Amino acid sequence: MNGYDPASLARAAAALPGSSLDYEVGSWRELRPVHDHRPAPCHIHCPAGEDAQAYIQKVQEGDLEGAWATIAAFNPLPAVTGRICPHPCEEGCNRGRFDEPLNIHAIERFLGDMANARGWRLEMPPLAEEAPEVAIVGAGPAGLAAAWHLRRAGVKPVLFDRYPLAGGLLRTAIPLYRLPRQVLDGELERLFDAGITFRGQMKLGRDLFLNELEQEYAAVVLAVGLQKPRPWSVDGAAPGDLRYGLALLEEWIDVGAAPLEGKIVVVHGGGNTAVDVARMAIRAGAREVHLVTTRALPGAADAIGPEDHMQAFPREVQQAIEEGVVVHPHTTPARLIIRGARLKAVELAAIRAFKDERGRTKRVTFEGTERVIEADVVIPATGEIVDHEGIEMLPRWRDYLASDRFGRIEGRPGLFTAGDASGRGGSVSAAVGDGRRAAMAVLLHLHRIAALPEEDAEAVSVEALQLYYFDHAPRQEPPLRPVAERIRDEKEIEPGLDAAALEREVQRCFSCGNCLACDNCWNLCPDFAVLKTEEPTEDGSCYVFDYDFCKGCGLCAAECPTAFIRMVDEPTPAFGGAG
Amino acid sequence: MSKTTVLDLRELRRRQPRFTGMDPGHRACQGCGQSLAAHIVTEAAGPDVIVANATGCLEVFSTPWPQTAWRVPWIHSLFENAAALAAGIETALKQQGRPTKMLAFAGDGGTFDIGFQTLSGMIERGHNVLYVCFDNEAYMNTGVQRSSSTPHAAATTTSPAGRMRPGKRHLKKDLLAIIAAHHLPYAATATVAYPGDIKAKVRRAMAIEGPTFLMIHAPCPLGWVHAPELTIKVARAGVETGLTPIVELERGKLVSVLPIREKRPVTDYLRLQGRFRHLLGDDPVAVQEREHLQALADHNIETYGLLAREGDVRDSVTAALVRRGGAIR
């Protein structure tokens, strides 16, 4: 170079060494790759709003506390939901279309348990002197979630409940074999440590009055749940000693006994309470347990539609059947055979649902299908309704409190409702999500946020993934305790994952719609226009596109296993020359 | 893009946690399989090499005057003598007592046809050279003329598909068998669909004192007539149909293959590429030629034993797996 006289040499020989880096082939590009984080289906399917992909990624990275914090930012009860939620996340999981869905609930449970064992806490803003106080009536999952999110926003929540202890139906109605109470207590301890006040034995209409609450507090959230059994009889007849399922369940959980030993028990109902009552009867020593429901078994093909399926979690129904509960689907109690005040037998008949010409479901009992089964006890569990005492004046939707999806009650600014009482419940996770949305509406009402969160975007479909970068791997699932053992005690029947199984399970996650940090884009770019960063970038990946050199071939997007890279139109097409 | 960001990216590029023998800014087409293959080979070979590069696409797109994409010493040979040039430099280096490994790069035209004689001579004389053939199955640089590597029935500008003949009349030359007949220490095939496999084979060849040969199947979106983002999918379909056997030979003897987990019909490969479009119809010629290509794939599978067996740890699926933190090796 130096020492040559370019002028004395032929043109080509005079070329000074120059790198092709001086020539920005990015000007050729018509499409450009961008990182496009879209929600994974597990996220979209979670009624509580948890992003399983995000927390599983943290576990993959070895950050268990960060993983838990990712859940806790949406749901303060992961150790609870990890056990008793029917996990619609797993129904959504794209891996289910490949081999088996991820065992997401077991991962959530592992993290929730570890948080309780290690005393993990989420960082909270300090509560200012003048922080507004919000009354929340009902300390079940919806009320607890609302309190948690208000507290995280620097608002002071005060929880009221008619029971002396918080937890709502998690404490009173969920059987111990599904939810050990020390798990619930662990979660509650963290909430109360965070500065959430709880005041028990305060019942609406008796100790608490809506107008006083509205005067004393900046806002009021009614998360009162469903406490009253739907009145039940068969053609006006009922045994004199009739006990409703929910009350029996509460008593059994509280006292540890139910008067069913040696009895033939008929449970009427097709929801979770009915299933829990039937399983309680097995454990209480009943001779036979019949579950009679007008609906089809969960997922059964002979249903006219999803509304004709039992409204109980499929795995719970499955476990009940394993434990000896005889389920009679599409059956109704047609007559109670009572001698004196005592039940002797129940007449059952076949019943089916039909759509009438206006699309409404009607149920028809078929004459001539009657049969009589001997029975000592019939337990109705056909649903619970809102106890309207103290809130009689509020607008209703069916038997529920009428409100929009953020729990706002029309004509009552500052008053909100959440959870089962709103009719948007059905599972603990749904209640948690509803509580969070109500908290957002409260924060908007208090001018602490500018807008409510937007509707969820569309999830990444399995078709968008490049599945050949993944291999089949079995779902890690420890077996349930054997039936003979589990019906004899109150101990939890589903074991958790151990650390090794957790590690194997999280490796199965596709990371749908998010960066897997797999290096594919970095490895497969024919122009080395993808650069790896030392620290994660703002979009959560560890790669950046060097648009000076990216020709827009789209290979990175086509080979991104998780559909995190998308090709978009080049903003300002610039053809014909170096950039 | 702001100037600062540009500077940051240049700095970031300098600090990338891997070596690469090529910089971007080269003029390869979008989605170029050969460019990708050359990146991967030079990454695995490392900086202590000299490259002799035959005339061809790689030479042309990497060195537009007055620039070069090369970050290793590189010399352009004629079309026919990359192997001879590499052999000469290797001999000179040996005389000087310098152990630098020589790489010879050429396309299929420069290997199967024009440079075949010098390649044979280089191997026969036992030079310490890794000869890499980037096989894109035609003379792409000069305008997609058929080579002796072009597969049977593929359309090129000199073997067009038409009324008289459905693409190339002749078969793809079995070059690997000819190379194997030299009884050289190591010869292998690879494909851009499995970058990890390419790297492992380059490292294996680099560790051998003596002539080694690696042929990398490298789709050409322009010549094969497929969308540029399909390069990997086309290459992978080649493997999984049996049309692109991925094998290793030592002293001419087959020592390992990349087994196919699930064999796919050749139409999975053909339908991705415009050069085979004339074979997709229902006319008797198309049907017959499809069957012929299927028979050729089946023949490969039988000859090399390409179907995965129960208990194979490594196969056409596992060789490409990824997870958080990178590829699974």
Coordinates of N, CA and C in Angstrom, one line a residue, chain A residues 140-289:
Chain A
G140 N -62.1 -13.5 49.3 CA -61.8 -14.6 48.4 C -60.8 -14.2 47.3
P141 N -60.6 -15.1 46.4 CA -59.5 -14.8 45.4 C -59.7 -13.5 44.6
A142 N -61.0 -13.1 44.3 CA -61.2 -11.9 43.6 C -60.8 -10.7 44.5
G143 N -61.3 -10.7 45.7 CA -61.0 -9.6 46.6 C -59.5 -9.5 46.9
L144 N -58.9 -10.7 47.1 CA -57.4 -10.7 47.4 C -56.6 -10.1 46.3
A145 N -57.0 -10.5 45.0 CA -56.3 -10.0 43.9 C -56.5 -8.5 43.7
A146 N -57.7 -8.1 43.9 CA -58.0 -6.6 43.8 C -57.1 -5.9 44.8
A147 N -57.1 -6.4 46.1 CA -56.3 -5.8 47.1 C -54.8 -5.7 46.7
W148 N -54.3 -6.8 46.2 CA -52.9 -6.9 45.8 C -52.5 -5.9 44.8
H149 N -53.4 -5.7 43.8 CA -53.1 -4.8 42.7 C -53.2 -3.4 43.1
L150 N -54.2 -3.1 44.0 CA -54.3 -1.7 44.5 C -53.1 -1.4 45.4
R151 N -52.7 -2.4 46.2 CA -51.5 -2.1 47.1 C -50.3 -1.9 46.2
R152 N -50.2 -2.6 45.2 CA -49.0 -2.4 44.3 C -49.0 -1.1 43.6
A153 N -50.1 -0.5 43.5 CA -50.2 0.9 42.9 C -50.2 2.0 44.0
G154 N -49.9 1.6 45.2 CA -49.8 2.6 46.3 C -51.1 3.0 46.9
V155 N -52.1 2.2 46.7 CA -53.4 2.5 47.3 C -53.6 1.5 48.5
K156 N -54.3 2.0 49.5 CA -54.4 1.2 50.8 C -55.7 0.4 50.7
P157 N -55.6 -0.9 50.6 CA -56.8 -1.7 50.5 C -57.2 -2.2 51.9
V158 N -58.5 -2.2 52.2 CA -59.0 -2.8 53.5 C -60.0 -3.9 53.1
L159 N -59.7 -5.1 53.5 CA -60.5 -6.3 53.1 C -61.4 -6.6 54.3
F160 N -62.7 -6.8 53.9 CA -63.7 -7.2 54.9 C -64.2 -8.6 54.5
D161 N -64.5 -9.4 55.5 CA -65.0 -10.8 55.2 C -66.0 -11.2 56.3
R162 N -67.0 -11.9 56.0 CA -67.9 -12.4 57.0 C -67.3 -13.5 57.9
Y163 N -66.2 -14.2 57.4 CA -65.6 -15.2 58.2 C -64.4 -14.6 58.9
P164 N -64.0 -15.2 60.0 CA -62.9 -14.7 60.8 C -61.6 -14.7 60.0
L165 N -61.4 -15.6 59.1 CA -60.1 -15.7 58.4 C -60.4 -15.4 56.9
A166 N -59.3 -14.9 56.3 CA -59.4 -14.6 54.8 C -59.2 -15.8 54.0
G167 N -59.6 -15.7 52.7 CA -59.5 -16.8 51.8 C -60.7 -17.2 51.0
G168 N -61.9 -16.8 51.6 CA -63.1 -17.1 50.9 C -63.3 -18.6 50.7
L169 N -63.8 -18.9 49.5 CA -64.1 -20.4 49.3 C -62.8 -21.2 49.3
L170 N -61.7 -20.5 49.1 CA -60.4 -21.3 49.1 C -60.2 -21.9 50.5
R171 N -60.8 -21.2 51.5 CA -60.6 -21.8 52.9 C -61.8 -22.6 53.2
T172 N -63.1 -22.2 52.8 CA -64.3 -22.9 53.3 C -64.7 -24.0 52.4
A173 N -64.4 -24.0 51.1 CA -65.1 -25.0 50.2 C -64.1 -25.8 49.4
I174 N -62.9 -25.5 49.3 CA -62.0 -26.3 48.5 C -61.5 -27.4 49.4
P175 N -61.7 -28.7 49.0 CA -61.2 -29.8 49.9 C -59.7 -29.7 50.2
L176 N -59.4 -30.2 51.4 CA -58.0 -30.1 51.8 C -57.1 -31.0 50.9
Y177 N -57.6 -32.1 50.3 CA -56.8 -32.9 49.5 C -56.4 -32.2 48.2
R178 N -57.1 -31.1 47.9 CA -56.7 -30.3 46.7 C -55.9 -29.1 47.1
L179 N -56.1 -28.6 48.3 CA -55.4 -27.3 48.7 C -55.2 -27.4 50.2
P180 N -54.0 -27.8 50.6 CA -53.6 -27.8 52.0 C -53.6 -26.3 52.5
R181 N -54.2 -26.1 53.6 CA -54.4 -24.8 54.1 C -53.2 -24.0 54.4
Q182 N -52.1 -24.7 54.7 CA -50.8 -24.0 55.0 C -50.3 -23.3 53.7
V183 N -50.7 -23.8 52.6 CA -50.4 -23.2 51.3 C -51.1 -21.9 51.2
L184 N -52.4 -21.9 51.5 CA -53.2 -20.7 51.4 C -52.7 -19.6 52.4
D185 N -52.4 -20.2 53.6 CA -51.9 -19.2 54.7 C -50.5 -18.6 54.3
G186 N -49.7 -19.4 53.6 CA -48.4 -18.8 53.1 C -48.6 -17.6 52.2
E187 N -49.6 -17.8 51.3 CA -49.9 -16.7 50.3 C -50.5 -15.5 51.1
L188 N -51.4 -15.8 52.0 CA -52.0 -14.7 52.7 C -51.0 -13.9 53.5
E189 N -50.1 -14.6 54.1 CA -49.1 -13.9 55.0 C -48.3 -12.8 54.2
R190 N -48.0 -13.2 52.9 CA -47.3 -12.2 52.1 C -48.2 -11.0 51.7
L191 N -49.5 -11.3 51.5 CA -50.4 -10.1 51.2 C -50.5 -9.2 52.5
F192 N -50.7 -9.8 53.6 CA -50.8 -9.0 54.8 C -49.5 -8.3 55.2
D193 N -48.4 -9.0 54.9 CA -47.1 -8.3 55.1 C -46.9 -7.1 54.3
A194 N -47.6 -7.1 53.1 CA -47.4 -6.0 52.2 C -48.2 -4.8 52.6
G195 N -49.0 -4.9 53.6 CA -49.8 -3.8 54.1 C -51.2 -3.8 53.7
I196 N -51.7 -5.0 53.4 CA -53.2 -5.1 53.1 C -53.8 -5.4 54.5
T197 N -54.9 -4.6 54.8 CA -55.5 -4.8 56.1 C -56.7 -5.8 55.9
F198 N -56.9 -6.7 56.9 CA -58.0 -7.6 56.9 C -58.8 -7.4 58.1
R199 N -60.1 -7.3 57.9 CA -61.0 -7.3 59.1 C -62.1 -8.3 58.9
G200 N -62.0 -9.4 59.7 CA -62.9 -10.5 59.6 C -64.2 -10.3 60.4
Q201 N -65.1 -11.3 60.2 CA -66.4 -11.3 60.9 C -67.2 -10.0 60.7
M202 N -67.1 -9.6 59.4 CA -67.8 -8.3 59.1 C -68.7 -8.7 57.9
K203 N -70.0 -8.8 58.2 CA -70.9 -9.3 57.1 C -71.7 -8.1 56.6
L204 N -71.8 -8.0 55.3 CA -72.6 -7.0 54.6 C -74.0 -7.1 55.0
G205 N -74.7 -6.0 55.4 CA -76.1 -6.0 55.8 C -76.2 -6.3 57.2
R206 N -75.1 -6.6 57.9 CA -75.2 -6.9 59.4 C -74.2 -6.0 60.1
D207 N -73.0 -6.1 59.7 CA -71.9 -5.3 60.3 C -71.4 -4.2 59.4
L208 N -71.7 -4.3 58.2 CA -71.2 -3.4 57.2 C -72.4 -2.9 56.4
F209 N -72.3 -1.6 56.0 CA -73.4 -1.1 55.2 C -72.8 -0.3 54.0
L210 N -73.4 -0.6 52.9 CA -72.8 0.0 51.7 C -72.7 1.5 51.7
N211 N -73.8 2.2 52.1 CA -73.7 3.6 52.1 C -72.6 4.2 53.0
E212 N -72.4 3.5 54.1 CA -71.3 3.9 55.0 C -69.9 3.7 54.4
L213 N -69.8 2.5 53.8 CA -68.5 2.2 53.1 C -68.2 3.2 52.0
E214 N -69.3 3.6 51.2 CA -69.1 4.5 50.1 C -68.7 5.9 50.7
Q215 N -69.2 6.2 51.8 CA -68.8 7.5 52.4 C -67.4 7.5 53.0
E216 N -67.0 6.4 53.6 CA -65.7 6.3 54.3 C -64.5 6.1 53.4
Y217 N -64.8 5.4 52.3 CA -63.7 4.9 51.4 C -63.7 5.6 50.1
A218 N -62.5 5.7 49.5 CA -62.4 6.3 48.1 C -63.1 5.5 47.1
A219 N -63.2 4.2 47.3 CA -63.9 3.3 46.4 C -64.3 2.1 47.1
V220 N -65.2 1.3 46.6 CA -65.7 0.1 47.2 C -65.7 -1.0 46.2
V221 N -65.1 -2.1 46.5 CA -65.2 -3.3 45.5 C -66.0 -4.4 46.2
L222 N -67.0 -4.8 45.6 CA -67.8 -5.9 46.1 C -67.4 -7.2 45.5
A223 N -66.7 -8.0 46.3 CA -66.2 -9.3 45.8 C -66.8 -10.4 46.7
V224 N -68.1 -10.4 46.8 CA -68.8 -11.1 47.8 C -69.0 -12.6 47.5
G225 N -68.8 -13.0 46.2 CA -68.9 -14.4 45.8 C -70.3 -14.8 45.8
L226 N -70.4 -16.2 45.8 CA -71.8 -16.8 45.8 C -71.9 -17.6 47.0
Q227 N -72.7 -17.2 48.0 CA -72.8 -17.9 49.2 C -74.0 -18.6 49.5
K228 N -75.1 -18.3 48.7 CA -76.4 -18.9 49.0 C -76.7 -20.0 48.1
P229 N -77.0 -21.2 48.6 CA -77.4 -22.3 47.6 C -78.7 -21.9 46.9
R230 N -78.7 -22.3 45.6 CA -79.9 -22.1 44.8 C -81.0 -23.0 45.5
P231 N -82.2 -22.5 45.8 CA -83.2 -23.3 46.5 C -83.6 -24.5 45.6
W232 N -83.7 -25.7 46.4 CA -83.8 -26.9 45.6 C -85.0 -27.8 46.2
S233 N -85.7 -28.4 45.3 CA -86.7 -29.4 45.6 C -87.1 -30.2 44.4
V234 N -87.7 -31.3 44.5 CA -88.2 -32.0 43.3 C -89.7 -32.0 43.4
D235 N -90.2 -31.2 42.5 CA -91.7 -30.9 42.5 C -92.2 -30.5 43.8
G236 N -91.4 -29.6 44.5 CA -91.9 -29.1 45.8 C -91.5 -30.0 46.9
A237 N -91.1 -31.2 46.7 CA -90.8 -32.1 47.8 C -89.3 -32.1 48.1
A238 N -89.0 -32.2 49.4 CA -87.6 -32.3 49.9 C -87.6 -33.0 51.2
P239 N -86.6 -33.8 51.5 CA -86.6 -34.4 52.8 C -86.5 -33.4 54.0
G240 N -87.0 -33.7 55.1 CA -87.1 -32.8 56.2 C -85.7 -32.4 56.7
D241 N -84.7 -33.4 56.5 CA -83.4 -33.1 57.1 C -82.4 -32.7 55.9
L242 N -83.0 -32.0 54.9 CA -82.1 -31.7 53.7 C -81.0 -30.8 54.1
R243 N -79.8 -31.2 53.7 CA -78.6 -30.3 53.8 C -78.0 -30.0 52.4
Y244 N -77.7 -28.7 52.2 CA -77.1 -28.4 50.9 C -75.6 -28.7 50.9
G245 N -75.2 -29.0 49.7 CA -73.8 -29.5 49.4 C -72.7 -28.5 50.0
L246 N -72.9 -27.3 49.7 CA -71.9 -26.3 50.1 C -71.7 -26.3 51.6
A247 N -72.9 -26.3 52.3 CA -72.8 -26.2 53.8 C -72.2 -27.5 54.4
L248 N -72.5 -28.6 53.8 CA -71.9 -29.9 54.2 C -70.4 -29.9 54.0
L249 N -70.0 -29.3 52.8 CA -68.6 -29.3 52.5 C -67.8 -28.4 53.5
E250 N -68.4 -27.2 53.8 CA -67.8 -26.3 54.7 C -67.7 -26.9 56.1
E251 N -68.7 -27.6 56.5 CA -68.6 -28.3 57.8 C -67.6 -29.4 57.8
W252 N -67.5 -30.1 56.7 CA -66.5 -31.2 56.7 C -65.1 -30.7 56.7
I253 N -64.9 -29.6 56.0 CA -63.6 -28.9 56.0 C -63.2 -28.4 57.3
D254 N -64.3 -27.8 58.0 CA -64.0 -27.1 59.2 C -63.9 -28.1 60.4
V255 N -64.8 -29.1 60.4 CA -64.9 -30.0 61.6 C -64.2 -31.3 61.3
G256 N -64.1 -31.6 60.0 CA -63.4 -32.9 59.6 C -64.4 -34.1 59.6
A257 N -65.7 -33.8 59.7 CA -66.6 -35.0 59.7 C -67.9 -34.6 58.9
A258 N -68.5 -35.6 58.3 CA -69.8 -35.4 57.6 C -70.6 -36.6 57.9
P259 N -71.9 -36.4 58.2 CA -72.7 -37.5 58.7 C -73.2 -38.4 57.5
L260 N -72.3 -39.1 56.9 CA -72.6 -39.8 55.7 C -72.1 -41.3 55.7
E261 N -71.5 -41.7 56.8 CA -70.9 -43.0 56.9 C -72.0 -44.1 56.7
G262 N -71.6 -45.0 55.8 CA -72.5 -46.2 55.6 C -73.8 -45.8 54.7
K263 N -73.9 -44.6 54.3 CA -75.1 -44.2 53.6 C -75.0 -44.3 52.1
I264 N -76.1 -44.4 51.5 CA -76.2 -44.3 50.0 C -76.5 -42.9 49.7
V265 N -75.6 -42.2 49.0 CA -75.7 -40.8 48.8 C -76.0 -40.4 47.4
V266 N -77.0 -39.6 47.1 CA -77.2 -39.1 45.8 C -76.9 -37.6 45.8
V267 N -75.9 -37.2 45.0 CA -75.6 -35.8 44.9 C -76.2 -35.3 43.6
H268 N -76.9 -34.2 43.6 CA -77.5 -33.6 42.4 C -76.8 -32.4 42.0
G269 N -76.2 -32.4 40.8 CA -75.5 -31.2 40.3 C -74.4 -31.6 39.4
G270 N -74.0 -30.6 38.6 CA -72.9 -30.9 37.6 C -71.8 -29.9 37.6
G271 N -71.7 -29.2 38.7 CA -70.6 -28.3 38.8 C -69.5 -28.8 39.8
N272 N -68.5 -27.9 40.0 CA -67.4 -28.3 40.9 C -67.8 -28.6 42.3
T273 N -68.8 -27.9 42.8 CA -69.2 -28.1 44.2 C -69.8 -29.5 44.3
A274 N -70.6 -29.9 43.3 CA -71.2 -31.3 43.3 C -70.1 -32.3 43.3
V275 N -69.1 -32.1 42.5 CA -68.0 -33.1 42.4 C -67.3 -33.2 43.7
D276 N -67.0 -32.0 44.3 CA -66.3 -32.0 45.6 C -67.2 -32.7 46.7
V277 N -68.5 -32.5 46.6 CA -69.4 -33.1 47.6 C -69.4 -34.6 47.5
A278 N -69.4 -35.0 46.2 CA -69.4 -36.5 46.0 C -68.1 -37.1 46.5
R279 N -67.0 -36.4 46.3 CA -65.7 -37.0 46.7 C -65.6 -36.9 48.2
M280 N -66.2 -35.9 48.8 CA -66.3 -35.8 50.3 C -67.1 -37.0 50.8
A281 N -68.2 -37.3 50.2 CA -69.0 -38.4 50.6 C -68.2 -39.7 50.6
I282 N -67.4 -39.9 49.6 CA -66.6 -41.1 49.5 C -65.6 -41.2 50.7
R283 N -65.0 -40.0 51.0 CA -64.1 -39.9 52.1 C -64.8 -40.0 53.5
A284 N -66.0 -39.6 53.5 CA -66.8 -39.7 54.8 C -67.3 -41.1 55.0
G285 N -67.0 -42.0 54.1 CA -67.4 -43.4 54.4 C -68.7 -43.8 53.8
A286 N -69.3 -43.1 52.8 CA -70.6 -43.4 52.2 C -70.4 -44.8 51.6
R287 N -71.6 -45.5 51.6 CA -71.5 -46.9 51.0 C -71.5 -46.8 49.5
E288 N -72.4 -45.9 49.0 CA -72.4 -45.7 47.5 C -72.6 -44.2 47.3
V289 N -72.0 -43.7 46.3 CA -72.2 -42.2 45.9 C -72.6 -42.1 44.5

